[in-house]
Amino acid sequence: MLRIPSTVIAAALVLVISLVWLAVPVPAEEAAFGGIGLQVVPTVDGDLVVLNVVDDAPAAEKGLLPGDMIFQVNGFLLKGSDFGKVVSQHLWGPVGASVELVYRRPGVAGERRVTIKRAALAPKLIVAPTVQDNVPDDDETRK
């Protein structure tokens, strides 16, 4: 069985907890900074994999799906890039500004290109359950 080092698991959890923001649209006058409504994680190469698409957010309206792999944002190739900078400098930005994504969808040949307008999004933090090596959950210990 493949064992993942606990430091890798801890780093992944911190990343997920820090960046897992589900959002709901808010009036544009309340926020000048917005996003497109994607929860993404980086690959080893720097591309982004979509984990979740926020309902009724701009990305959902344009048809993005979990599993899509984004490899270019506004002409910037993501390979070898810093995840934090990509998110803060390319995905987030002024409400109403456009973001062009180039991505691949698993099982579909070729690349797709879509332009999405950023919207004001109200963040809601979701904390993912922790992963522990060989530690039973509460239900198992109560049996």
mmCIF file of N, CA and C in Angstrom:
data_model
loop_
_atom_site.group_PDB
_atom_site.id
_atom_site.type_symbol
_atom_site.label_atom_id
_atom_site.label_comp_id
_atom_site.label_asym_id
_atom_site.label_seq_id
_atom_site.Cartn_x
_atom_site.Cartn_y
_atom_site.Cartn_z
ATOM 1 N N MET A 1 0.849 -1.183 0.000
ATOM 2 C CA MET A 1 0.000 0.000 0.000
ATOM 3 C C MET A 1 0.893 1.244 0.000
ATOM 4 N N LEU A 2 0.514 2.221 -0.753
ATOM 5 C CA LEU A 2 1.238 3.489 -0.852
ATOM 6 C C LEU A 2 1.059 4.287 0.419
ATOM 7 N N ARG A 3 2.174 4.684 1.030
ATOM 8 C CA ARG A 3 2.103 5.510 2.238
ATOM 9 C C ARG A 3 2.596 6.908 1.884
ATOM 10 N N ILE A 4 1.806 7.868 2.217
ATOM 11 C CA ILE A 4 2.152 9.259 1.954
ATOM 12 C C ILE A 4 2.728 9.832 3.245
ATOM 13 N N PRO A 5 3.909 10.443 3.165
ATOM 14 C CA PRO A 5 4.508 11.021 4.380
ATOM 15 C C PRO A 5 3.571 12.025 5.042
ATOM 16 N N SER A 6 3.577 12.007 6.363
ATOM 17 C CA SER A 6 2.669 12.890 7.107
ATOM 18 C C SER A 6 2.938 14.360 6.826
ATOM 19 N N THR A 7 4.179 14.718 6.495
ATOM 20 C CA THR A 7 4.461 16.124 6.184
ATOM 21 C C THR A 7 3.769 16.551 4.898
ATOM 22 N N VAL A 8 3.680 15.634 3.933
ATOM 23 C CA VAL A 8 2.986 15.937 2.686
ATOM 24 C C VAL A 8 1.488 16.091 2.955
ATOM 25 N N ILE A 9 0.943 15.195 3.778
ATOM 26 C CA ILE A 9 -0.476 15.280 4.133
ATOM 27 C C ILE A 9 -0.755 16.574 4.873
ATOM 28 N N ALA A 10 0.094 16.922 5.828
ATOM 29 C CA ALA A 10 -0.103 18.153 6.594
ATOM 30 C C ALA A 10 -0.040 19.378 5.682
ATOM 31 N N ALA A 11 0.931 19.400 4.771
ATOM 32 C CA ALA A 11 1.055 20.535 3.850
ATOM 33 C C ALA A 11 -0.172 20.635 2.947
ATOM 34 N N ALA A 12 -0.652 19.495 2.482
ATOM 35 C CA ALA A 12 -1.843 19.502 1.625
ATOM 36 C C ALA A 12 -3.064 19.999 2.391
ATOM 37 N N LEU A 13 -3.198 19.581 3.643
ATOM 38 C CA LEU A 13 -4.335 20.034 4.448
ATOM 39 C C LEU A 13 -4.273 21.537 4.703
ATOM 40 N N VAL A 14 -3.092 22.037 5.003
ATOM 41 C CA VAL A 14 -2.949 23.475 5.221
ATOM 42 C C VAL A 14 -3.331 24.224 3.953
ATOM 43 N N LEU A 15 -2.876 23.716 2.807
ATOM 44 C CA LEU A 15 -3.203 24.349 1.539
ATOM 45 C C LEU A 15 -4.709 24.332 1.289
ATOM 46 N N VAL A 16 -5.324 23.177 1.506
ATOM 47 C CA VAL A 16 -6.769 23.062 1.276
ATOM 48 C C VAL A 16 -7.542 23.946 2.229
ATOM 49 N N ILE A 17 -7.178 23.916 3.514
ATOM 50 C CA ILE A 17 -7.886 24.729 4.499
ATOM 51 C C ILE A 17 -7.701 26.211 4.201
ATOM 52 N N SER A 18 -6.498 26.587 3.765
ATOM 53 C CA SER A 18 -6.221 27.994 3.479
ATOM 54 C C SER A 18 -6.917 28.490 2.227
ATOM 55 N N LEU A 19 -7.092 27.607 1.245
ATOM 56 C CA LEU A 19 -7.567 28.060 -0.051
ATOM 57 C C LEU A 19 -8.950 27.590 -0.440
ATOM 58 N N VAL A 20 -9.566 26.766 0.409
ATOM 59 C CA VAL A 20 -10.894 26.258 0.077
ATOM 60 C C VAL A 20 -11.923 27.295 0.466
ATOM 61 N N TRP A 21 -12.287 28.103 -0.491
ATOM 62 C CA TRP A 21 -13.285 29.154 -0.264
ATOM 63 C C TRP A 21 -14.437 28.910 -1.216
ATOM 64 N N LEU A 22 -15.585 28.623 -0.656
ATOM 65 C CA LEU A 22 -16.778 28.617 -1.489
ATOM 66 C C LEU A 22 -17.362 30.009 -1.399
ATOM 67 N N ALA A 23 -17.969 30.444 -2.451
ATOM 68 C CA ALA A 23 -18.414 31.825 -2.475
ATOM 69 C C ALA A 23 -19.816 31.944 -3.040
ATOM 70 N N VAL A 24 -20.476 32.985 -2.597
ATOM 71 C CA VAL A 24 -21.785 33.335 -3.140
ATOM 72 C C VAL A 24 -21.698 34.772 -3.636
ATOM 73 N N PRO A 25 -22.362 35.071 -4.731
ATOM 74 C CA PRO A 25 -22.280 36.432 -5.253
ATOM 75 C C PRO A 25 -22.803 37.471 -4.256
ATOM 76 N N VAL A 26 -22.116 38.609 -4.216
ATOM 77 C CA VAL A 26 -22.551 39.744 -3.403
ATOM 78 C C VAL A 26 -22.616 40.956 -4.314
ATOM 79 N N PRO A 27 -23.340 41.988 -3.928
ATOM 80 C CA PRO A 27 -23.419 43.176 -4.776
ATOM 81 C C PRO A 27 -22.033 43.747 -5.080
ATOM 82 N N ALA A 28 -21.813 44.131 -6.332
ATOM 83 C CA ALA A 28 -20.509 44.628 -6.764
ATOM 84 C C ALA A 28 -20.076 45.863 -5.993
ATOM 85 N N GLU A 29 -21.035 46.680 -5.562
ATOM 86 C CA GLU A 29 -20.642 47.900 -4.847
ATOM 87 C C GLU A 29 -20.032 47.599 -3.483
ATOM 88 N N GLU A 30 -20.248 46.374 -2.965
ATOM 89 C CA GLU A 30 -19.680 45.994 -1.666
ATOM 90 C C GLU A 30 -18.263 45.461 -1.785
ATOM 91 N N ALA A 31 -17.825 45.131 -2.986
ATOM 92 C CA ALA A 31 -16.485 44.585 -3.165
ATOM 93 C C ALA A 31 -15.920 45.003 -4.512
ATOM 94 N N ALA A 32 -14.698 45.490 -4.497
ATOM 95 C CA ALA A 32 -14.046 45.873 -5.735
ATOM 96 C C ALA A 32 -13.103 44.775 -6.198
ATOM 97 N N PHE A 33 -12.981 43.726 -5.397
ATOM 98 C CA PHE A 33 -12.065 42.631 -5.668
ATOM 99 C C PHE A 33 -12.878 41.358 -5.783
ATOM 100 N N GLY A 34 -12.637 40.555 -6.806
ATOM 101 C CA GLY A 34 -13.459 39.368 -6.978
ATOM 102 C C GLY A 34 -12.716 38.210 -7.578
ATOM 103 N N GLY A 35 -13.484 37.170 -7.875
ATOM 104 C CA GLY A 35 -12.933 35.954 -8.438
ATOM 105 C C GLY A 35 -13.912 35.347 -9.424
ATOM 106 N N ILE A 36 -13.606 34.106 -9.839
ATOM 107 C CA ILE A 36 -14.448 33.451 -10.826
ATOM 108 C C ILE A 36 -15.217 32.265 -10.256
ATOM 109 N N GLY A 37 -14.937 31.889 -9.004
ATOM 110 C CA GLY A 37 -15.707 30.835 -8.352
ATOM 111 C C GLY A 37 -15.158 29.443 -8.533
ATOM 112 N N LEU A 38 -13.844 29.312 -8.470
ATOM 113 C CA LEU A 38 -13.207 28.003 -8.565
ATOM 114 C C LEU A 38 -12.410 27.700 -7.306
ATOM 115 N N GLN A 39 -12.434 26.440 -6.902
ATOM 116 C CA GLN A 39 -11.517 25.929 -5.888
ATOM 117 C C GLN A 39 -10.507 25.100 -6.662
ATOM 118 N N VAL A 40 -9.232 25.461 -6.592
ATOM 119 C CA VAL A 40 -8.198 24.794 -7.376
ATOM 120 C C VAL A 40 -7.039 24.369 -6.489
ATOM 121 N N VAL A 41 -6.299 23.365 -6.964
ATOM 122 C CA VAL A 41 -5.058 22.940 -6.322
ATOM 123 C C VAL A 41 -3.998 22.813 -7.404
ATOM 124 N N PRO A 42 -2.737 23.039 -7.029
ATOM 125 C CA PRO A 42 -1.680 22.949 -8.030
ATOM 126 C C PRO A 42 -1.233 21.509 -8.255
ATOM 127 N N THR A 43 -0.765 21.237 -9.470
ATOM 128 C CA THR A 43 -0.101 19.970 -9.748
ATOM 129 C C THR A 43 1.386 20.157 -9.446
ATOM 130 N N VAL A 44 2.132 19.092 -9.535
ATOM 131 C CA VAL A 44 3.577 19.168 -9.319
ATOM 132 C C VAL A 44 4.213 20.126 -10.321
ATOM 133 N N ASP A 45 3.675 20.174 -11.538
ATOM 134 C CA ASP A 45 4.231 21.027 -12.593
ATOM 135 C C ASP A 45 3.808 22.482 -12.507
ATOM 136 N N GLY A 46 2.771 22.792 -11.704
ATOM 137 C CA GLY A 46 2.318 24.171 -11.589
ATOM 138 C C GLY A 46 0.967 24.445 -12.219
ATOM 139 N N ASP A 47 0.469 23.497 -13.032
ATOM 140 C CA ASP A 47 -0.879 23.666 -13.581
ATOM 141 C C ASP A 47 -1.888 23.585 -12.435
ATOM 142 N N LEU A 48 -3.134 23.956 -12.691
ATOM 143 C CA LEU A 48 -4.172 23.938 -11.659
ATOM 144 C C LEU A 48 -5.243 22.921 -12.003
ATOM 145 N N VAL A 49 -5.648 22.140 -11.014
ATOM 146 C CA VAL A 49 -6.754 21.201 -11.177
ATOM 147 C C VAL A 49 -7.949 21.768 -10.426
ATOM 148 N N VAL A 50 -9.097 21.807 -11.088
ATOM 149 C CA VAL A 50 -10.328 22.303 -10.469
ATOM 150 C C VAL A 50 -10.880 21.212 -9.547
ATOM 151 N N LEU A 51 -10.999 21.546 -8.258
ATOM 152 C CA LEU A 51 -11.608 20.629 -7.291
ATOM 153 C C LEU A 51 -13.106 20.855 -7.184
ATOM 154 N N ASN A 52 -13.504 22.118 -7.252
ATOM 155 C CA ASN A 52 -14.910 22.462 -7.064
ATOM 156 C C ASN A 52 -15.230 23.730 -7.851
ATOM 157 N N VAL A 53 -16.443 23.770 -8.354
ATOM 158 C CA VAL A 53 -16.940 24.963 -9.034
ATOM 159 C C VAL A 53 -18.120 25.470 -8.219
ATOM 160 N N VAL A 54 -18.062 26.708 -7.808
ATOM 161 C CA VAL A 54 -19.100 27.294 -6.968
ATOM 162 C C VAL A 54 -20.384 27.478 -7.778
ATOM 163 N N ASP A 55 -21.492 26.990 -7.231
ATOM 164 C CA ASP A 55 -22.794 27.136 -7.892
ATOM 165 C C ASP A 55 -23.092 28.612 -8.159
ATOM 166 N N ASP A 56 -23.612 28.899 -9.317
ATOM 167 C CA ASP A 56 -24.035 30.238 -9.724
ATOM 168 C C ASP A 56 -22.896 31.254 -9.827
ATOM 169 N N ALA A 57 -21.655 30.813 -9.740
ATOM 170 C CA ALA A 57 -20.511 31.714 -9.912
ATOM 171 C C ALA A 57 -20.171 31.780 -11.402
ATOM 172 N N PRO A 58 -19.372 32.756 -11.814
ATOM 173 C CA PRO A 58 -19.054 32.905 -13.234
ATOM 174 C C PRO A 58 -18.466 31.650 -13.886
ATOM 175 N N ALA A 59 -17.592 30.927 -13.185
ATOM 176 C CA ALA A 59 -16.990 29.719 -13.758
ATOM 177 C C ALA A 59 -18.038 28.639 -14.017
ATOM 178 N N ALA A 60 -19.013 28.532 -13.126
ATOM 179 C CA ALA A 60 -20.095 27.546 -13.312
ATOM 180 C C ALA A 60 -20.934 27.916 -14.531
ATOM 181 N N GLU A 61 -21.215 29.190 -14.686
ATOM 182 C CA GLU A 61 -22.014 29.647 -15.820
ATOM 183 C C GLU A 61 -21.307 29.400 -17.156
ATOM 184 N N LYS A 62 -19.969 29.360 -17.135
ATOM 185 C CA LYS A 62 -19.190 29.114 -18.355
ATOM 186 C C LYS A 62 -18.890 27.634 -18.574
ATOM 187 N N GLY A 63 -19.352 26.774 -17.646
ATOM 188 C CA GLY A 63 -19.251 25.335 -17.868
ATOM 189 C C GLY A 63 -18.024 24.630 -17.352
ATOM 190 N N LEU A 64 -17.193 25.271 -16.531
ATOM 191 C CA LEU A 64 -16.054 24.558 -15.977
ATOM 192 C C LEU A 64 -16.539 23.465 -15.028
ATOM 193 N N LEU A 65 -15.756 22.394 -14.928
ATOM 194 C CA LEU A 65 -16.130 21.238 -14.121
ATOM 195 C C LEU A 65 -14.971 20.777 -13.252
ATOM 196 N N PRO A 66 -15.277 20.134 -12.123
ATOM 197 C CA PRO A 66 -14.199 19.520 -11.335
ATOM 198 C C PRO A 66 -13.414 18.551 -12.224
ATOM 199 N N GLY A 67 -12.107 18.583 -12.069
ATOM 200 C CA GLY A 67 -11.231 17.733 -12.873
ATOM 201 C C GLY A 67 -10.598 18.457 -14.038
ATOM 202 N N ASP A 68 -11.175 19.583 -14.455
ATOM 203 C CA ASP A 68 -10.558 20.356 -15.529
ATOM 204 C C ASP A 68 -9.164 20.790 -15.099
ATOM 205 N N MET A 69 -8.203 20.745 -16.029
ATOM 206 C CA MET A 69 -6.831 21.153 -15.719
ATOM 207 C C MET A 69 -6.500 22.434 -16.458
ATOM 208 N N ILE A 70 -6.334 23.499 -15.689
ATOM 209 C CA ILE A 70 -6.017 24.818 -16.249
ATOM 210 C C ILE A 70 -4.508 24.909 -16.411
ATOM 211 N N PHE A 71 -4.056 25.271 -17.611
ATOM 212 C CA PHE A 71 -2.612 25.388 -17.829
ATOM 213 C C PHE A 71 -2.192 26.780 -18.308
ATOM 214 N N GLN A 72 -3.167 27.671 -18.520
ATOM 215 C CA GLN A 72 -2.836 29.032 -18.936
ATOM 216 C C GLN A 72 -3.928 29.979 -18.449
ATOM 217 N N VAL A 73 -3.492 31.133 -17.893
ATOM 218 C CA VAL A 73 -4.424 32.159 -17.427
ATOM 219 C C VAL A 73 -3.973 33.493 -18.018
ATOM 220 N N ASN A 74 -4.853 34.119 -18.778
ATOM 221 C CA ASN A 74 -4.543 35.414 -19.412
ATOM 222 C C ASN A 74 -3.208 35.390 -20.152
ATOM 223 N N GLY A 75 -2.962 34.309 -20.876
ATOM 224 C CA GLY A 75 -1.731 34.196 -21.653
ATOM 225 C C GLY A 75 -0.521 33.759 -20.854
ATOM 226 N N PHE A 76 -0.650 33.624 -19.547
ATOM 227 C CA PHE A 76 0.459 33.223 -18.675
ATOM 228 C C PHE A 76 0.440 31.703 -18.526
ATOM 229 N N LEU A 77 1.510 31.039 -18.990
ATOM 230 C CA LEU A 77 1.623 29.593 -18.835
ATOM 231 C C LEU A 77 1.947 29.261 -17.385
ATOM 232 N N LEU A 78 1.188 28.359 -16.806
ATOM 233 C CA LEU A 78 1.312 28.063 -15.378
ATOM 234 C C LEU A 78 2.449 27.111 -15.037
ATOM 235 N N LYS A 79 2.928 26.354 -15.988
ATOM 236 C CA LYS A 79 3.982 25.375 -15.716
ATOM 237 C C LYS A 79 5.182 26.044 -15.044
ATOM 238 N N GLY A 80 5.550 25.505 -13.873
ATOM 239 C CA GLY A 80 6.687 26.039 -13.122
ATOM 240 C C GLY A 80 6.387 27.284 -12.320
ATOM 241 N N SER A 81 5.126 27.685 -12.246
ATOM 242 C CA SER A 81 4.782 28.934 -11.559
ATOM 243 C C SER A 81 4.500 28.708 -10.073
ATOM 244 N N ASP A 82 4.469 29.799 -9.334
ATOM 245 C CA ASP A 82 4.157 29.790 -7.911
ATOM 246 C C ASP A 82 2.640 29.856 -7.735
ATOM 247 N N PHE A 83 2.073 28.881 -7.030
ATOM 248 C CA PHE A 83 0.627 28.772 -6.869
ATOM 249 C C PHE A 83 0.010 30.032 -6.261
ATOM 250 N N GLY A 84 0.590 30.535 -5.190
ATOM 251 C CA GLY A 84 0.048 31.723 -4.529
ATOM 252 C C GLY A 84 -0.002 32.923 -5.456
ATOM 253 N N LYS A 85 1.041 33.102 -6.239
ATOM 254 C CA LYS A 85 1.076 34.224 -7.174
ATOM 255 C C LYS A 85 0.057 34.057 -8.295
ATOM 256 N N VAL A 86 -0.105 32.832 -8.772
ATOM 257 C CA VAL A 86 -1.080 32.597 -9.840
ATOM 258 C C VAL A 86 -2.477 32.972 -9.358
ATOM 259 N N VAL A 87 -2.828 32.508 -8.161
ATOM 260 C CA VAL A 87 -4.159 32.792 -7.633
ATOM 261 C C VAL A 87 -4.326 34.281 -7.379
ATOM 262 N N SER A 88 -3.374 34.891 -6.672
ATOM 263 C CA SER A 88 -3.542 36.290 -6.283
ATOM 264 C C SER A 88 -3.349 37.277 -7.433
ATOM 265 N N GLN A 89 -2.503 36.939 -8.399
ATOM 266 C CA GLN A 89 -2.225 37.880 -9.481
ATOM 267 C C GLN A 89 -2.973 37.602 -10.775
ATOM 268 N N HIS A 90 -3.510 36.390 -10.921
ATOM 269 C CA HIS A 90 -4.147 36.054 -12.192
ATOM 270 C C HIS A 90 -5.621 35.656 -12.060
ATOM 271 N N LEU A 91 -5.975 34.901 -11.029
ATOM 272 C CA LEU A 91 -7.375 34.488 -10.891
ATOM 273 C C LEU A 91 -8.206 35.535 -10.160
ATOM 274 N N TRP A 92 -7.685 36.086 -9.086
ATOM 275 C CA TRP A 92 -8.397 37.137 -8.365
ATOM 276 C C TRP A 92 -8.063 38.476 -8.992
ATOM 277 N N GLY A 93 -8.966 39.435 -8.832
ATOM 278 C CA GLY A 93 -8.699 40.758 -9.367
ATOM 279 C C GLY A 93 -9.937 41.618 -9.345
ATOM 280 N N PRO A 94 -9.926 42.724 -10.070
ATOM 281 C CA PRO A 94 -11.052 43.660 -10.051
ATOM 282 C C PRO A 94 -12.345 43.020 -10.551
ATOM 283 N N VAL A 95 -13.419 43.288 -9.840
ATOM 284 C CA VAL A 95 -14.744 42.813 -10.258
ATOM 285 C C VAL A 95 -15.046 43.374 -11.641
ATOM 286 N N GLY A 96 -15.553 42.514 -12.515
ATOM 287 C CA GLY A 96 -15.899 42.925 -13.868
ATOM 288 C C GLY A 96 -14.791 42.723 -14.881
ATOM 289 N N ALA A 97 -13.549 42.546 -14.406
ATOM 290 C CA ALA A 97 -12.432 42.304 -15.322
ATOM 291 C C ALA A 97 -12.505 40.871 -15.839
ATOM 292 N N SER A 98 -12.052 40.670 -17.053
ATOM 293 C CA SER A 98 -12.107 39.345 -17.668
ATOM 294 C C SER A 98 -10.853 38.532 -17.385
ATOM 295 N N VAL A 99 -11.051 37.223 -17.305
ATOM 296 C CA VAL A 99 -9.967 36.265 -17.123
ATOM 297 C C VAL A 99 -10.126 35.230 -18.234
ATOM 298 N N GLU A 100 -9.060 35.011 -18.999
ATOM 299 C CA GLU A 100 -9.110 33.975 -20.031
ATOM 300 C C GLU A 100 -8.376 32.744 -19.520
ATOM 301 N N LEU A 101 -9.073 31.615 -19.507
ATOM 302 C CA LEU A 101 -8.494 30.347 -19.083
ATOM 303 C C LEU A 101 -8.345 29.432 -20.286
ATOM 304 N N VAL A 102 -7.233 28.717 -20.338
ATOM 305 C CA VAL A 102 -7.054 27.655 -21.316
ATOM 306 C C VAL A 102 -6.874 26.390 -20.491
ATOM 307 N N TYR A 103 -7.689 25.371 -20.797
ATOM 308 C CA TYR A 103 -7.689 24.172 -19.960
ATOM 309 C C TYR A 103 -7.966 22.931 -20.788
ATOM 310 N N ARG A 104 -7.698 21.791 -20.161
ATOM 311 C CA ARG A 104 -8.011 20.491 -20.761
ATOM 312 C C ARG A 104 -9.024 19.802 -19.867
ATOM 313 N N ARG A 105 -9.909 19.042 -20.483
ATOM 314 C CA ARG A 105 -10.901 18.264 -19.743
ATOM 315 C C ARG A 105 -10.550 16.788 -19.912
ATOM 316 N N PRO A 106 -10.449 16.046 -18.792
ATOM 317 C CA PRO A 106 -10.129 14.623 -18.893
ATOM 318 C C PRO A 106 -11.128 13.891 -19.794
ATOM 319 N N GLY A 107 -10.596 13.050 -20.687
ATOM 320 C CA GLY A 107 -11.439 12.261 -21.571
ATOM 321 C C GLY A 107 -11.907 12.982 -22.819
ATOM 322 N N VAL A 108 -11.502 14.250 -22.980
ATOM 323 C CA VAL A 108 -11.899 15.039 -24.148
ATOM 324 C C VAL A 108 -10.625 15.531 -24.833
ATOM 325 N N ALA A 109 -10.504 15.261 -26.118
ATOM 326 C CA ALA A 109 -9.308 15.664 -26.860
ATOM 327 C C ALA A 109 -9.251 17.180 -27.028
ATOM 328 N N GLY A 110 -8.040 17.698 -27.020
ATOM 329 C CA GLY A 110 -7.821 19.108 -27.303
ATOM 330 C C GLY A 110 -7.950 20.001 -26.092
ATOM 331 N N GLU A 111 -7.699 21.271 -26.338
ATOM 332 C CA GLU A 111 -7.795 22.259 -25.262
ATOM 333 C C GLU A 111 -9.040 23.108 -25.450
ATOM 334 N N ARG A 112 -9.478 23.686 -24.351
ATOM 335 C CA ARG A 112 -10.641 24.573 -24.361
ATOM 336 C C ARG A 112 -10.199 25.946 -23.891
ATOM 337 N N ARG A 113 -10.869 26.958 -24.389
ATOM 338 C CA ARG A 113 -10.557 28.346 -24.026
ATOM 339 C C ARG A 113 -11.864 29.027 -23.641
ATOM 340 N N VAL A 114 -11.832 29.745 -22.522
ATOM 341 C CA VAL A 114 -13.037 30.433 -22.064
ATOM 342 C C VAL A 114 -12.636 31.759 -21.427
ATOM 343 N N THR A 115 -13.464 32.773 -21.637
ATOM 344 C CA THR A 115 -13.256 34.070 -20.993
ATOM 345 C C THR A 115 -14.365 34.258 -19.966
ATOM 346 N N ILE A 116 -13.953 34.568 -18.741
ATOM 347 C CA ILE A 116 -14.877 34.679 -17.606
ATOM 348 C C ILE A 116 -14.704 36.041 -16.965
ATOM 349 N N LYS A 117 -15.813 36.711 -16.641
ATOM 350 C CA LYS A 117 -15.744 37.984 -15.916
ATOM 351 C C LYS A 117 -15.769 37.720 -14.418
ATOM 352 N N ARG A 118 -14.840 38.367 -13.711
ATOM 353 C CA ARG A 118 -14.799 38.231 -12.252
ATOM 354 C C ARG A 118 -16.046 38.852 -11.633
ATOM 355 N N ALA A 119 -16.479 38.242 -10.544
ATOM 356 C CA ALA A 119 -17.629 38.750 -9.797
ATOM 357 C C ALA A 119 -17.242 38.907 -8.337
ATOM 358 N N ALA A 120 -17.974 39.749 -7.631
ATOM 359 C CA ALA A 120 -17.779 39.887 -6.188
ATOM 360 C C ALA A 120 -18.274 38.603 -5.536
ATOM 361 N N LEU A 121 -17.438 37.998 -4.730
ATOM 362 C CA LEU A 121 -17.777 36.733 -4.082
ATOM 363 C C LEU A 121 -17.570 36.860 -2.581
ATOM 364 N N ALA A 122 -18.547 36.420 -1.816
ATOM 365 C CA ALA A 122 -18.428 36.423 -0.353
ATOM 366 C C ALA A 122 -17.826 35.089 0.073
ATOM 367 N N PRO A 123 -16.652 35.088 0.698
ATOM 368 C CA PRO A 123 -15.993 33.830 1.051
ATOM 369 C C PRO A 123 -16.676 33.116 2.215
ATOM 370 N N LYS A 124 -16.696 31.803 2.101
ATOM 371 C CA LYS A 124 -17.133 30.934 3.190
ATOM 372 C C LYS A 124 -16.084 29.849 3.304
ATOM 373 N N LEU A 125 -15.444 29.754 4.442
ATOM 374 C CA LEU A 125 -14.375 28.790 4.635
ATOM 375 C C LEU A 125 -14.949 27.410 4.888
ATOM 376 N N ILE A 126 -14.401 26.422 4.202
ATOM 377 C CA ILE A 126 -14.753 25.030 4.456
ATOM 378 C C ILE A 126 -13.500 24.348 4.955
ATOM 379 N N VAL A 127 -13.590 23.695 6.079
ATOM 380 C CA VAL A 127 -12.444 22.992 6.634
ATOM 381 C C VAL A 127 -12.597 21.523 6.288
ATOM 382 N N ALA A 128 -11.612 21.002 5.560
ATOM 383 C CA ALA A 128 -11.648 19.599 5.170
ATOM 384 C C ALA A 128 -11.353 18.729 6.384
ATOM 385 N N PRO A 129 -11.928 17.523 6.436
ATOM 386 C CA PRO A 129 -11.628 16.628 7.551
ATOM 387 C C PRO A 129 -10.155 16.259 7.543
ATOM 388 N N THR A 130 -9.607 16.035 8.710
ATOM 389 C CA THR A 130 -8.193 15.700 8.797
ATOM 390 C C THR A 130 -7.971 14.252 8.421
ATOM 391 N N VAL A 131 -6.785 13.974 7.948
ATOM 392 C CA VAL A 131 -6.386 12.622 7.583
ATOM 393 C C VAL A 131 -5.328 12.188 8.579
ATOM 394 N N GLN A 132 -5.555 11.054 9.198
ATOM 395 C CA GLN A 132 -4.598 10.551 10.164
ATOM 396 C C GLN A 132 -4.231 9.126 9.803
ATOM 397 N N ASP A 133 -2.960 8.762 10.033
ATOM 398 C CA ASP A 133 -2.504 7.413 9.724
ATOM 399 C C ASP A 133 -3.030 6.421 10.745
ATOM 400 N N ASN A 134 -3.819 5.483 10.280
ATOM 401 C CA ASN A 134 -4.278 4.354 11.102
ATOM 402 C C ASN A 134 -4.965 4.747 12.396
ATOM 403 N N VAL A 135 -5.634 5.869 12.432
ATOM 404 C CA VAL A 135 -6.376 6.283 13.618
ATOM 405 C C VAL A 135 -7.858 6.156 13.294
ATOM 406 N N PRO A 136 -8.596 5.318 14.054
ATOM 407 C CA PRO A 136 -10.016 5.151 13.759
ATOM 408 C C PRO A 136 -10.793 6.413 14.050
ATOM 409 N N ASP A 137 -11.880 6.605 13.298
ATOM 410 C CA ASP A 137 -12.715 7.779 13.572
ATOM 411 C C ASP A 137 -13.566 7.524 14.822
ATOM 412 N N ASP A 138 -14.297 8.521 15.266
ATOM 413 C CA ASP A 138 -15.063 8.429 16.502
ATOM 414 C C ASP A 138 -16.083 7.309 16.477
ATOM 415 N N ASP A 139 -16.722 7.066 15.332
ATOM 416 C CA ASP A 139 -17.730 6.020 15.227
ATOM 417 C C ASP A 139 -17.134 4.639 15.479
ATOM 418 N N GLU A 140 -15.912 4.411 14.975
ATOM 419 C CA GLU A 140 -15.267 3.104 15.168
ATOM 420 C C GLU A 140 -14.841 2.890 16.612
ATOM 421 N N THR A 141 -14.444 3.954 17.295
ATOM 422 C CA THR A 141 -13.979 3.804 18.677
ATOM 423 C C THR A 141 -15.141 3.615 19.640
ATOM 424 N N ARG A 142 -16.342 4.005 19.247
ATOM 425 C CA ARG A 142 -17.506 3.867 20.115
ATOM 426 C C ARG A 142 -18.157 2.503 20.016
ATOM 427 N N LYS A 143 -17.757 1.698 19.047
ATOM 428 C CA LYS A 143 -18.366 0.373 18.854
ATOM 429 C C LYS A 143 -17.947 -0.597 19.927
#
